[in-house]
PDB file of C-alpha atoms in Angstrom:
ATOM      1  CA  MET A 302      40.175   2.489  10.783  1.00  0.00           C
ATOM      2  CA  PRO A 303      38.581   4.471   7.904  1.00  0.00           C
ATOM      3  CA  LYS A 304      35.339   6.353   8.220  1.00  0.00           C
ATOM      4  CA  MET A 305      32.064   4.665   7.242  1.00  0.00           C
ATOM      5  CA  LYS A 306      30.680   5.909   3.943  1.00  0.00           C
ATOM      6  CA  THR A 307      27.060   6.949   3.537  1.00  0.00           C
ATOM      7  CA  ASN A 308      25.174   4.976   0.879  1.00  0.00           C
ATOM      8  CA  SER A 309      24.580   7.438  -1.974  1.00  0.00           C
ATOM      9  CA  ALA A 310      21.291   5.889  -3.090  1.00  0.00           C
ATOM     10  CA  ALA A 311      19.886   5.986   0.457  1.00  0.00           C
ATOM     11  CA  LYS A 312      20.842   9.613   1.104  1.00  0.00           C
ATOM     12  CA  LYS A 313      18.874  10.656  -2.005  1.00  0.00           C
ATOM     13  CA  ARG A 314      15.764   8.735  -0.932  1.00  0.00           C
ATOM     14  CA  PHE A 315      15.492   9.196   2.837  1.00  0.00           C
ATOM     15  CA  SER A 316      15.713  12.048   5.322  1.00  0.00           C
ATOM     16  CA  PHE A 317      15.367  12.367   9.076  1.00  0.00           C
ATOM     17  CA  THR A 318      12.562  14.170  10.896  1.00  0.00           C
ATOM     18  CA  GLY A 319      13.243  16.296  13.957  1.00  0.00           C
ATOM     19  CA  THR A 320      12.299  13.432  16.255  1.00  0.00           C
ATOM     20  CA  GLY A 321      14.639  10.947  14.528  1.00  0.00           C
ATOM     21  CA  LYS A 322      12.129   9.063  12.393  1.00  0.00           C
ATOM     22  CA  ILE A 323      12.957   8.445   8.730  1.00  0.00           C
ATOM     23  CA  LYS A 324      10.897  10.084   5.998  1.00  0.00           C
ATOM     24  CA  ARG A 325      10.356   8.461   2.600  1.00  0.00           C
ATOM     25  CA  LYS A 326       8.481   9.161  -0.620  1.00  0.00           C
ATOM     26  CA  HIS A 327       5.729   6.993  -2.068  1.00  0.00           C
ATOM     27  CA  ALA A 328       6.311   4.905  -5.191  1.00  0.00           C
ATOM     28  CA  PHE A 329       4.095   4.900  -8.328  1.00  0.00           C
ATOM     29  CA  HIS A 330       3.949   8.690  -8.690  1.00  0.00           C
ATOM     30  CA  SER A 331       6.430   9.264 -11.517  1.00  0.00           C
ATOM     31  CA  HIS A 332       4.731   8.105 -14.731  1.00  0.00           C
ATOM     32  CA  ILE A 333       1.626   6.376 -16.153  1.00  0.00           C
ATOM     33  CA  LEU A 334      -0.518   8.789 -14.167  1.00  0.00           C
ATOM     34  CA  THR A 335      -3.483   8.969 -16.563  1.00  0.00           C
ATOM     35  CA  LYS A 336      -5.098   5.762 -15.350  1.00  0.00           C
ATOM     36  CA  LYS A 337      -4.700   6.673 -11.662  1.00  0.00           C
ATOM     37  CA  SER A 338      -7.442   8.594  -9.903  1.00  0.00           C
ATOM     38  CA  THR A 339      -6.876  12.147  -8.692  1.00  0.00           C
ATOM     39  CA  LYS A 340      -7.304  11.049  -5.092  1.00  0.00           C
ATOM     40  CA  ARG A 341      -4.696   8.298  -5.495  1.00  0.00           C
ATOM     41  CA  LYS A 342      -2.190  10.672  -7.090  1.00  0.00           C
ATOM     42  CA  ARG A 343      -2.766  13.294  -4.422  1.00  0.00           C
ATOM     43  CA  ASN A 344      -2.180  10.804  -1.614  1.00  0.00           C
ATOM     44  CA  LEU A 345       1.001   9.512  -3.300  1.00  0.00           C
ATOM     45  CA  CYS A 346       2.559  12.991  -3.358  1.00  0.00           C
ATOM     46  CA  TYR A 347       2.719  13.231   0.445  1.00  0.00           C
ATOM     47  CA  SER A 348       5.699  11.759   2.265  1.00  0.00           C
ATOM     48  CA  GLY A 349       5.412   8.761   4.550  1.00  0.00           C
ATOM     49  CA  LEU A 350       7.462   7.241   7.340  1.00  0.00           C
ATOM     50  CA  VAL A 351       9.644   4.154   7.139  1.00  0.00           C
ATOM     51  CA  ALA A 352       8.327   1.178   9.116  1.00  0.00           C
ATOM     52  CA  ARG A 353      10.048   0.552  12.446  1.00  0.00           C
ATOM     53  CA  VAL A 354      11.111  -2.907  11.230  1.00  0.00           C
ATOM     54  CA  ASP A 355      13.208  -1.356   8.430  1.00  0.00           C
ATOM     55  CA  GLU A 356      14.593   1.643  10.350  1.00  0.00           C
ATOM     56  CA  ASN A 357      17.789  -0.059  11.570  1.00  0.00           C
ATOM     57  CA  GLN A 358      18.771  -1.177   8.052  1.00  0.00           C
ATOM     58  CA  ILE A 359      18.314   2.318   6.653  1.00  0.00           C
ATOM     59  CA  LYS A 360      20.175   3.927   9.556  1.00  0.00           C
ATOM     60  CA  ASN A 361      23.115   1.625   8.776  1.00  0.00           C
ATOM     61  CA  LEU A 362      23.061   2.820   5.161  1.00  0.00           C
ATOM     62  CA  LEU A 363      22.945   6.453   6.294  1.00  0.00           C
ATOM     63  CA  VAL A 364      25.597   5.857   9.001  1.00  0.00           C
ATOM     64  CA  LYS A 365      23.671   7.741  11.652  1.00  0.00           C
TER      65      LYS A 365
END
């Protein structure tokens, strides 16, 4: 049986923390930034964690 392939889109968007949680980036921080407040933009630049409900789906894409 062939090896499972990692989903290329998922490997660019997600990474694992040391404890096995999945890190993600926030959306809405790439363009049209003039109308957004400084506080909103600052908070969007930090990474977040994937919800536990979605973790299994993403792990299947990352074959981990």
